Amino acid sequence: MSERITQQALESCLWGAAVLLRGLIDAGDYKQFIFPLLFFKRVSDIWHEEHQAALAGSAGDLSYAEFAEKHRFQIPEGAHWNDVRQQPKNVGQAIQTALRQLEAANPDLLAGIFGDSPWTNRERLPDATLKNLIEHFSTQTLSVANVPEDELGNAYEFLIKKFADDSDHTAAEFHTNRPAVHLMTQLLAPQAGESIYDPTCGTGGMLISALVEVKGSGGEYRTLKLYGQERNLITSGIARMNLFLHGVEDFHAIRGDTLADPRHIEGDGLRKFDVVLANPPYSIKQWNRTAWETDKWGRNFLGSPPKGRADYAFQQHILASLSAKGRRAVLWPHGVLFRNEEQAMRARMVEQDWGEAVIGLGPNLFCNSPMEACIVVCNRRKTAVRKAKVLFIDALHAVTRERAQSFLKPEHQQRILQAAWETWQTDGRAFWQQMDAPVETLDQIATEDDANA
């Protein structure tokens, strides 16, 4: 019987797999091979674990142990990890065939999850390299008994961050600074039974953060309804694997362009959500502004953003997706607060009393970008004391930089939260050293925005 794997050993194993690819492919491409292999190994080991448990419970009845009902995922004959491991040549083709068979055998759960990675490109991935990868992963048994879901999920998140650190600017497409995500989640305080949405979900980190927050507070996290959309094929598959590896079974993470083709629809309109967390891609230049001007979903209620910046298209999509009790926290570059070409839309947003808080953070929180960040919190159900007011927190100096990494320390997160909650619960002001947290009325904000225009 295999022994439990320590977190350190697990993380070392996962990163060791990536090291085997160094010099063969770009670091930014590691993810499209390592994550599918990790997920394939996990699914195979769990299937074997379930099979053994069924045999033990049925006095060795092989037919009983292979019933579909005994397994979370179905593995067709010849498509198990061990089948691929035994292939002496054409390993890339064997992997690709097994992954496609897994998708076909589990259409409701796994359709398209493995993406379109070029497994059969021998110039990039010769048989020897793929066999080394297979043997490397085979040194560990990734059963639930050996690696509980929380631990494997944490290791998966570790690997996502390592890939982001090791990649170029494209890392921003699939990784958002996790302490910032944690702060955003705590500000919204998701509750059991609520619906959580990320319209640009990347690898699923914000959805996972909501899950962890509810679980950590003792809530019944299994009642959460998780929804996401992601344009990139590979990244959307990674998000789905991430959710599965964290033990989430009921979620809806769909591939698609959120602005051009929102996929979460209910009746004749957008589905509404209780909590929205997002870090949209900033200042997209290639998007269909013409279609937005007559958007059939009614998302242009603040106006049409400039052609070269889709930020306020995402802004309006998110606001239009809030339920009657909905609230949202979005991580933006500071530019969304001040740019002249968006001033009219910003003014309408203020007039309609969407804003609840703006938290200014320091630079370098975005992957491989020096831009300063901010969190903008909105709420459809502001309490009486919060109506017609917006809380501003200057936390520019709360960002710590160590070893070329920028992040929020836990104590800084707590102080920002304390400043927010103390101010929200009173009609006064909260202060923390250099972090001033004034409350401004809508008239004050409009006056200042006009002055800056």
Coordinates of C-alpha atoms in Angstrom, one line a residue:
M1 CA 0.0 0.0 0.0
S2 CA 1.4 3.4 -1.0
E3 CA 2.1 6.1 1.6
R4 CA 0.7 9.6 1.9
I5 CA 2.7 12.1 -0.1
T6 CA 3.9 15.2 1.7
Q7 CA 3.0 18.6 0.2
Q8 CA 6.7 19.4 -0.4
A9 CA 7.3 16.1 -2.2
L10 CA 4.2 16.5 -4.3
E11 CA 5.2 20.1 -5.4
S12 CA 8.7 18.9 -6.1
C13 CA 7.3 16.1 -8.3
L14 CA 5.1 18.4 -10.3
W15 CA 7.8 21.0 -10.9
G16 CA 10.2 18.2 -11.7
A17 CA 8.0 17.2 -14.6
A18 CA 8.2 20.8 -16.0
V19 CA 12.0 20.7 -15.7
L20 CA 12.1 17.7 -18.1
L21 CA 10.7 19.9 -20.8
R22 CA 13.2 22.7 -20.4
G23 CA 15.1 23.4 -23.6
L24 CA 12.5 21.6 -25.7
I25 CA 9.6 23.9 -25.6
D26 CA 8.9 27.5 -24.4
A27 CA 8.2 27.9 -20.7
G28 CA 4.8 29.4 -21.6
D29 CA 3.8 26.1 -23.2
Y30 CA 4.6 23.8 -20.3
K31 CA 1.1 24.1 -19.0
Q32 CA -0.5 22.5 -22.1
F33 CA 1.4 19.2 -21.5
I34 CA 2.0 19.0 -17.8
F35 CA -1.6 19.7 -16.6
P36 CA -3.3 17.1 -18.9
L37 CA -0.8 14.5 -17.8
L38 CA -1.3 15.3 -14.1
F39 CA -5.0 15.1 -14.5
F40 CA -4.8 11.9 -16.6
K41 CA -2.7 10.3 -13.8
R42 CA -5.0 11.4 -11.1
V43 CA -8.1 10.1 -12.9
S44 CA -6.4 6.7 -13.6
D45 CA -5.2 6.3 -10.0
I46 CA -8.6 7.2 -8.6
W47 CA -10.3 4.7 -10.9
H48 CA -7.9 2.0 -9.7
E49 CA -8.6 3.0 -6.1
E50 CA -12.3 2.8 -6.6
H51 CA -11.9 -0.5 -8.4
Q52 CA -9.9 -2.0 -5.5
A53 CA -12.5 -0.8 -3.0
A54 CA -15.3 -2.3 -5.1
L55 CA -13.5 -5.6 -5.2
A56 CA -12.9 -5.6 -1.5
G57 CA -16.6 -4.9 -0.9
S58 CA -17.9 -7.6 -3.3
A59 CA -15.7 -10.6 -2.4
G60 CA -13.6 -10.0 -5.6
D61 CA -16.5 -9.7 -8.1
L62 CA -14.6 -8.2 -11.1
S63 CA -17.8 -7.4 -13.0
Y64 CA -19.2 -5.5 -10.0
A65 CA -16.0 -3.6 -9.6
E66 CA -16.2 -2.4 -13.2
F67 CA -19.8 -1.1 -13.0
A68 CA -19.9 2.5 -14.2
E69 CA -21.7 3.5 -11.0
K70 CA -18.6 2.6 -9.0
H71 CA -16.5 5.2 -10.7
R72 CA -16.6 9.0 -11.0
F73 CA -14.9 8.9 -14.4
Q74 CA -15.2 6.1 -16.9
I75 CA -11.9 4.8 -18.5
P76 CA -12.4 2.8 -21.7
E77 CA -10.3 -0.3 -22.2
G78 CA -6.8 0.6 -23.4
A79 CA -7.1 4.2 -22.2
H80 CA -5.7 3.9 -18.6
W81 CA -2.4 5.5 -17.6
N82 CA -0.8 2.0 -17.4
D83 CA -1.8 1.2 -21.0
V84 CA 0.0 4.3 -22.2
R85 CA 2.9 3.6 -20.0
Q86 CA 3.4 0.2 -21.7
Q87 CA 3.7 1.8 -25.2
P88 CA 7.2 1.3 -26.5
K89 CA 6.9 3.9 -29.3
N90 CA 4.6 6.5 -30.8
V91 CA 4.0 7.6 -27.2
G92 CA 2.5 11.0 -28.2
Q93 CA -0.1 9.3 -30.3
A94 CA -0.9 6.9 -27.5
I95 CA -1.4 9.8 -25.1
Q96 CA -3.5 11.7 -27.5
T97 CA -5.7 8.7 -28.2
A98 CA -6.2 7.9 -24.6
L99 CA -7.1 11.5 -23.7
R100 CA -9.7 11.7 -26.6
Q101 CA -11.2 8.4 -25.5
L102 CA -11.5 9.7 -21.9
E103 CA -13.3 12.8 -23.2
A104 CA -15.6 10.7 -25.3
A105 CA -16.4 8.3 -22.4
N106 CA -17.3 11.2 -20.1
P107 CA -19.0 13.7 -22.4
D108 CA -20.9 15.6 -19.7
L109 CA -17.8 16.1 -17.6
L110 CA -14.7 16.0 -19.8
A111 CA -15.7 17.1 -23.3
G112 CA -12.8 19.2 -24.7
I113 CA -11.0 19.4 -21.4
F114 CA -7.6 18.3 -22.7
G115 CA -7.5 21.0 -25.5
D116 CA -5.5 20.6 -28.7
S117 CA -1.9 20.1 -27.5
P118 CA 0.4 18.8 -30.2
W119 CA 1.2 15.5 -28.6
T120 CA 2.3 13.9 -31.9
N121 CA 4.8 16.6 -32.8
R122 CA 8.0 14.5 -32.4
E123 CA 10.3 17.4 -33.1
R124 CA 9.0 19.2 -30.0
L125 CA 8.3 16.1 -27.9
P126 CA 10.2 13.0 -29.0
D127 CA 9.2 9.6 -27.6
A128 CA 12.1 9.6 -25.1
T129 CA 10.9 12.9 -23.5
L130 CA 7.3 11.7 -23.3
K131 CA 8.4 8.3 -21.8
N132 CA 10.5 10.2 -19.2
L133 CA 7.5 12.3 -18.3
I134 CA 5.3 9.2 -18.0
E135 CA 7.9 7.5 -15.8
H136 CA 8.3 10.6 -13.7
F137 CA 4.6 10.8 -12.9
S138 CA 4.5 7.1 -12.3
T139 CA 6.8 7.4 -9.3
Q140 CA 3.8 8.7 -7.3
T141 CA 0.4 7.2 -6.7
L142 CA -2.1 10.0 -6.9
S143 CA -5.1 8.3 -5.2
V144 CA -7.3 10.2 -2.8
A145 CA -5.9 8.2 0.0
N146 CA -2.4 9.3 -0.9
V147 CA -3.2 12.8 -1.9
P148 CA -6.5 14.3 -0.5
E149 CA -8.2 16.8 -2.8
D150 CA -7.2 19.9 -0.9
E151 CA -3.6 18.9 -1.0
L152 CA -3.6 18.1 -4.7
G153 CA -5.5 21.3 -5.4
N154 CA -2.9 23.3 -3.5
A155 CA -0.1 21.7 -5.5
Y156 CA -2.0 22.5 -8.7
E157 CA -2.2 26.1 -7.7
F158 CA 1.5 26.0 -6.8
L159 CA 2.3 24.8 -10.3
I160 CA 0.1 27.5 -11.9
K161 CA 2.1 30.1 -10.1
K162 CA 5.4 28.6 -11.0
F163 CA 4.4 28.5 -14.6
A164 CA 3.3 32.2 -14.4
D165 CA 6.6 33.1 -12.8
D166 CA 8.6 31.2 -15.4
S167 CA 6.7 32.6 -18.4
D168 CA 6.6 36.0 -20.2
H169 CA 3.8 38.5 -20.2
T170 CA 1.2 36.0 -21.4
A171 CA 1.1 34.6 -17.8
A172 CA -1.5 37.3 -17.1
E173 CA -3.9 35.3 -19.2
F174 CA -4.0 32.5 -16.7
H175 CA -2.8 33.7 -13.3
T176 CA -3.9 36.5 -11.0
N177 CA -2.0 37.4 -7.9
R178 CA -3.4 35.1 -5.2
P179 CA -3.2 37.3 -2.2
A180 CA -5.1 40.0 -4.1
V181 CA -7.7 37.3 -5.1
H182 CA -8.0 36.3 -1.4
L183 CA -8.6 39.9 -0.4
M184 CA -11.3 40.4 -3.1
T185 CA -13.0 37.2 -1.9
Q186 CA -13.0 38.3 1.7
L187 CA -14.4 41.7 0.8
L188 CA -17.4 40.0 -0.8
A189 CA -17.8 37.3 1.9
P190 CA -19.5 34.6 -0.2
Q191 CA -22.0 32.5 1.6
A192 CA -23.1 28.9 1.2
G193 CA -25.8 28.4 -1.5
E194 CA -24.8 31.5 -3.4
S195 CA -23.9 31.6 -7.1
I196 CA -20.3 32.7 -7.9
Y197 CA -19.2 33.9 -11.4
D198 CA -15.9 34.8 -13.1
P199 CA -16.5 36.0 -16.7
T200 CA -12.8 35.8 -17.5
C201 CA -11.9 32.9 -15.3
G202 CA -8.4 32.0 -16.5
T203 CA -7.4 28.9 -14.6
G204 CA -10.3 29.1 -12.1
G205 CA -8.4 30.7 -9.2
M206 CA -11.1 33.1 -8.2
L207 CA -13.8 30.4 -8.2
I208 CA -11.5 28.2 -6.0
S209 CA -10.9 31.2 -3.7
A210 CA -14.7 31.5 -3.1
L211 CA -14.9 27.8 -2.4
V212 CA -12.0 28.0 0.1
E213 CA -13.5 31.0 1.8
V214 CA -16.9 29.4 2.4
K215 CA -15.2 26.2 3.5
G216 CA -12.9 27.9 5.9
S217 CA -15.7 29.8 7.5
G218 CA -17.5 26.5 8.2
G219 CA -20.1 26.9 5.4
E220 CA -21.5 24.1 3.3
Y221 CA -19.2 24.8 0.3
R222 CA -20.8 22.0 -1.7
T223 CA -23.9 24.2 -2.1
L224 CA -22.0 26.9 -4.0
K225 CA -22.9 27.2 -7.7
L226 CA -19.7 28.1 -9.6
Y227 CA -19.8 29.6 -13.1
G228 CA -17.0 30.8 -15.3
Q229 CA -16.2 31.6 -18.9
E230 CA -12.7 31.7 -20.5
R231 CA -11.8 32.4 -24.1
N232 CA -8.5 30.5 -24.4
L233 CA -9.0 26.8 -25.1
I234 CA -6.0 25.5 -23.2
T235 CA -6.7 27.8 -20.2
S236 CA -10.3 26.9 -20.0
G237 CA -9.4 23.2 -19.8
I238 CA -6.9 24.0 -17.0
A239 CA -9.6 25.8 -15.1
R240 CA -11.9 22.7 -15.3
M241 CA -9.1 20.4 -14.2
N242 CA -8.4 22.7 -11.3
L243 CA -12.0 22.6 -10.1
F244 CA -12.2 18.8 -10.5
L245 CA -8.9 18.4 -8.6
H246 CA -10.2 20.5 -5.8
G247 CA -13.1 18.1 -5.4
V248 CA -15.7 20.4 -7.1
E249 CA -18.3 18.3 -9.0
D250 CA -21.1 20.8 -9.8
F251 CA -19.7 23.7 -11.8
H252 CA -20.2 25.4 -15.2
A253 CA -16.9 26.6 -16.7
I254 CA -17.4 27.2 -20.4
R255 CA -15.1 28.2 -23.2
G256 CA -16.1 31.3 -25.1
D257 CA -15.6 35.1 -25.7
T258 CA -17.6 36.8 -22.9
L259 CA -18.0 40.0 -24.7
A260 CA -18.9 38.6 -28.1
D261 CA -20.8 35.5 -27.0
P262 CA -21.7 35.3 -23.3
R263 CA -22.5 31.7 -22.6
H264 CA -24.3 31.9 -19.2
I265 CA -27.9 32.7 -20.3
E266 CA -31.1 32.2 -18.5
G267 CA -34.4 32.7 -20.4
D268 CA -34.0 35.7 -22.7
G269 CA -31.3 37.4 -20.7
L270 CA -28.0 37.1 -18.9
R271 CA -27.9 34.7 -15.9
K272 CA -27.6 36.7 -12.7
F273 CA -25.1 36.0 -10.0
D274 CA -24.8 36.8 -6.3
V275 CA -21.0 37.2 -6.3
V276 CA -18.8 38.1 -9.2
L277 CA -15.0 38.1 -9.0
A278 CA -12.9 39.1 -12.0
N279 CA -9.6 40.3 -13.4
P280 CA -10.5 41.0 -17.0
P281 CA -7.8 41.3 -19.6
Y282 CA -7.0 45.0 -19.7
S283 CA -7.3 47.4 -22.6
I284 CA -8.2 44.8 -25.3
K285 CA -7.8 46.5 -28.6
Q286 CA -9.4 43.9 -30.9
W287 CA -13.0 43.6 -30.0
N288 CA -16.4 44.3 -31.8
R289 CA -17.3 47.8 -30.6
T290 CA -19.9 48.1 -33.4
A291 CA -21.8 45.1 -32.1
W292 CA -21.6 46.5 -28.6
E293 CA -23.4 49.7 -29.6
T294 CA -26.5 47.6 -30.2
D295 CA -25.8 44.8 -27.8
K296 CA -28.7 42.4 -27.7
W297 CA -28.1 41.7 -24.0
G298 CA -28.5 45.3 -23.0
R299 CA -25.0 45.6 -21.6
N300 CA -24.2 49.0 -23.0
F301 CA -26.3 50.9 -20.4
L302 CA -23.4 53.1 -19.5
G303 CA -22.2 53.7 -23.1
S304 CA -19.8 52.3 -25.6
P305 CA -16.1 52.1 -24.7
P306 CA -13.5 53.4 -27.0
K307 CA -12.3 51.0 -29.8
G308 CA -8.9 50.5 -28.3
R309 CA -10.0 49.8 -24.7
A310 CA -12.7 47.2 -23.8
D311 CA -12.3 47.7 -20.0
Y312 CA -15.7 49.3 -19.6
A313 CA -17.4 46.6 -21.8
F314 CA -16.3 44.1 -19.2
Q315 CA -17.3 46.5 -16.5
Q316 CA -20.8 46.7 -17.8
H317 CA -21.1 43.0 -18.6
I318 CA -20.2 42.3 -14.9
L319 CA -22.7 44.9 -13.6
A320 CA -25.4 43.5 -15.9
S321 CA -24.7 40.0 -14.5
L322 CA -25.4 40.9 -10.8
S323 CA -28.5 39.5 -9.1
A324 CA -30.7 41.7 -6.9
K325 CA -28.4 41.0 -4.0
G326 CA -25.3 40.8 -6.1
R327 CA -21.9 42.3 -5.3
R328 CA -18.6 42.2 -7.2
A329 CA -14.9 42.9 -6.8
V330 CA -12.8 43.4 -9.9
L331 CA -9.0 43.9 -10.1
W332 CA -8.2 46.7 -12.5
P333 CA -5.2 48.8 -13.5
H334 CA -5.5 52.3 -12.1
G335 CA -6.3 53.7 -15.5
V336 CA -10.0 52.7 -15.4
L337 CA -10.5 55.3 -12.6
F338 CA -9.0 58.3 -14.5
R339 CA -8.9 58.0 -18.3
N340 CA -10.7 60.8 -20.1
E341 CA -12.3 58.8 -22.9
E342 CA -14.3 56.8 -20.3
Q343 CA -15.3 59.7 -18.1
A344 CA -18.9 59.8 -19.3
M345 CA -19.4 56.1 -18.5
R346 CA -17.7 56.5 -15.2
A347 CA -20.0 59.4 -14.3
R348 CA -23.1 57.4 -15.1
M349 CA -21.7 54.6 -13.0
V350 CA -21.4 57.0 -10.1
E351 CA -24.8 58.5 -10.7
Q352 CA -26.4 55.1 -10.6
D353 CA -24.7 54.4 -7.2
W354 CA -23.0 51.2 -8.2
G355 CA -19.7 51.8 -6.4
E356 CA -19.2 50.7 -2.8
A357 CA -15.4 50.8 -2.4
V358 CA -12.2 51.6 -4.4
I359 CA -9.0 50.2 -2.9
G360 CA -5.8 51.5 -4.4
L361 CA -3.0 49.0 -4.4
G362 CA 0.7 49.2 -5.4
P363 CA 2.5 48.3 -8.6
N364 CA 3.6 44.9 -9.9
L365 CA 0.6 42.8 -8.7
F366 CA -0.2 42.0 -12.3
C367 CA 1.9 39.2 -13.8
N368 CA 5.0 40.6 -15.4
S369 CA 3.6 44.2 -15.5
P370 CA 4.6 47.2 -13.3
M371 CA 1.2 48.8 -13.5
E372 CA -0.5 49.9 -10.2
A373 CA -3.6 47.9 -9.4
C374 CA -6.9 48.7 -7.7
I375 CA -9.9 46.7 -6.5
V376 CA -13.4 48.2 -7.4
V377 CA -16.2 46.8 -5.3
C378 CA -19.9 47.3 -6.4
N379 CA -23.1 46.2 -4.6
R380 CA -26.7 46.0 -5.8
R381 CA -28.0 46.0 -2.3
K382 CA -26.0 48.7 -0.4
T383 CA -27.1 49.3 3.2
A384 CA -28.7 52.6 4.1
V385 CA -25.4 53.9 5.6
R386 CA -23.5 53.1 2.4
K387 CA -26.0 54.5 -0.1
A388 CA -24.8 57.5 -2.2
K389 CA -21.3 57.0 -0.8
V390 CA -18.1 55.3 -1.9
L391 CA -15.2 54.2 0.4
F392 CA -11.7 55.0 -0.8
I393 CA -8.8 53.1 0.7
D394 CA -5.2 54.1 -0.2
A395 CA -3.2 50.9 0.3
L396 CA -0.5 51.8 -2.1
H397 CA 2.2 51.1 0.5
A398 CA 0.7 47.8 1.6
V399 CA 2.3 45.9 -1.2
T400 CA 5.4 44.0 -0.3
R401 CA 8.2 43.2 -2.8
E402 CA 10.6 40.4 -2.1
R403 CA 12.8 38.5 -4.5
A404 CA 11.3 40.3 -7.5
Q405 CA 7.8 39.3 -6.3
S406 CA 5.0 41.7 -5.3
F407 CA 2.3 40.6 -2.9
L408 CA 0.0 41.5 0.0
K409 CA 1.0 40.1 3.3
P410 CA -1.8 38.5 5.4
E411 CA -1.5 41.3 8.0
H412 CA -2.0 43.9 5.2
Q413 CA -5.0 42.1 3.9
Q414 CA -6.5 42.1 7.4
R415 CA -5.9 45.8 7.9
I416 CA -7.5 46.6 4.6
L417 CA -10.5 44.5 5.5
Q418 CA -10.7 46.1 8.9
A419 CA -10.6 49.5 7.4
A420 CA -13.4 48.6 5.0
W421 CA -15.7 46.8 7.5
E422 CA -15.3 49.4 10.2
T423 CA -16.1 52.2 7.8
W424 CA -19.0 50.3 6.2
Q425 CA -20.5 49.6 9.6
T426 CA -20.4 53.2 10.7
D427 CA -20.9 56.6 9.1
G428 CA -17.4 57.7 9.8
R429 CA -13.9 57.1 8.7
A430 CA -11.3 54.4 9.3
F431 CA -7.6 54.9 9.3
W432 CA -4.5 52.7 9.2
Q433 CA -1.1 54.4 9.3
Q434 CA -0.6 55.7 5.7
M435 CA -3.8 54.0 4.6
D436 CA -6.5 56.6 4.7
A437 CA -10.0 55.4 4.1
P438 CA -12.3 58.3 3.5
V439 CA -15.9 58.1 2.5
E440 CA -17.0 60.4 -0.3
T441 CA -20.4 61.3 -1.5
L442 CA -21.4 60.8 -5.1
D443 CA -21.4 64.6 -5.6
Q444 CA -17.9 64.8 -4.4
I445 CA -16.8 62.0 -6.7
A446 CA -18.5 63.6 -9.7
T447 CA -16.9 67.0 -9.0
E448 CA -13.4 65.5 -8.7
D449 CA -13.9 63.4 -11.9
D450 CA -15.0 66.4 -13.8
A451 CA -11.9 68.3 -12.6
N452 CA -9.6 65.5 -13.7
A453 CA -11.3 65.2 -17.1

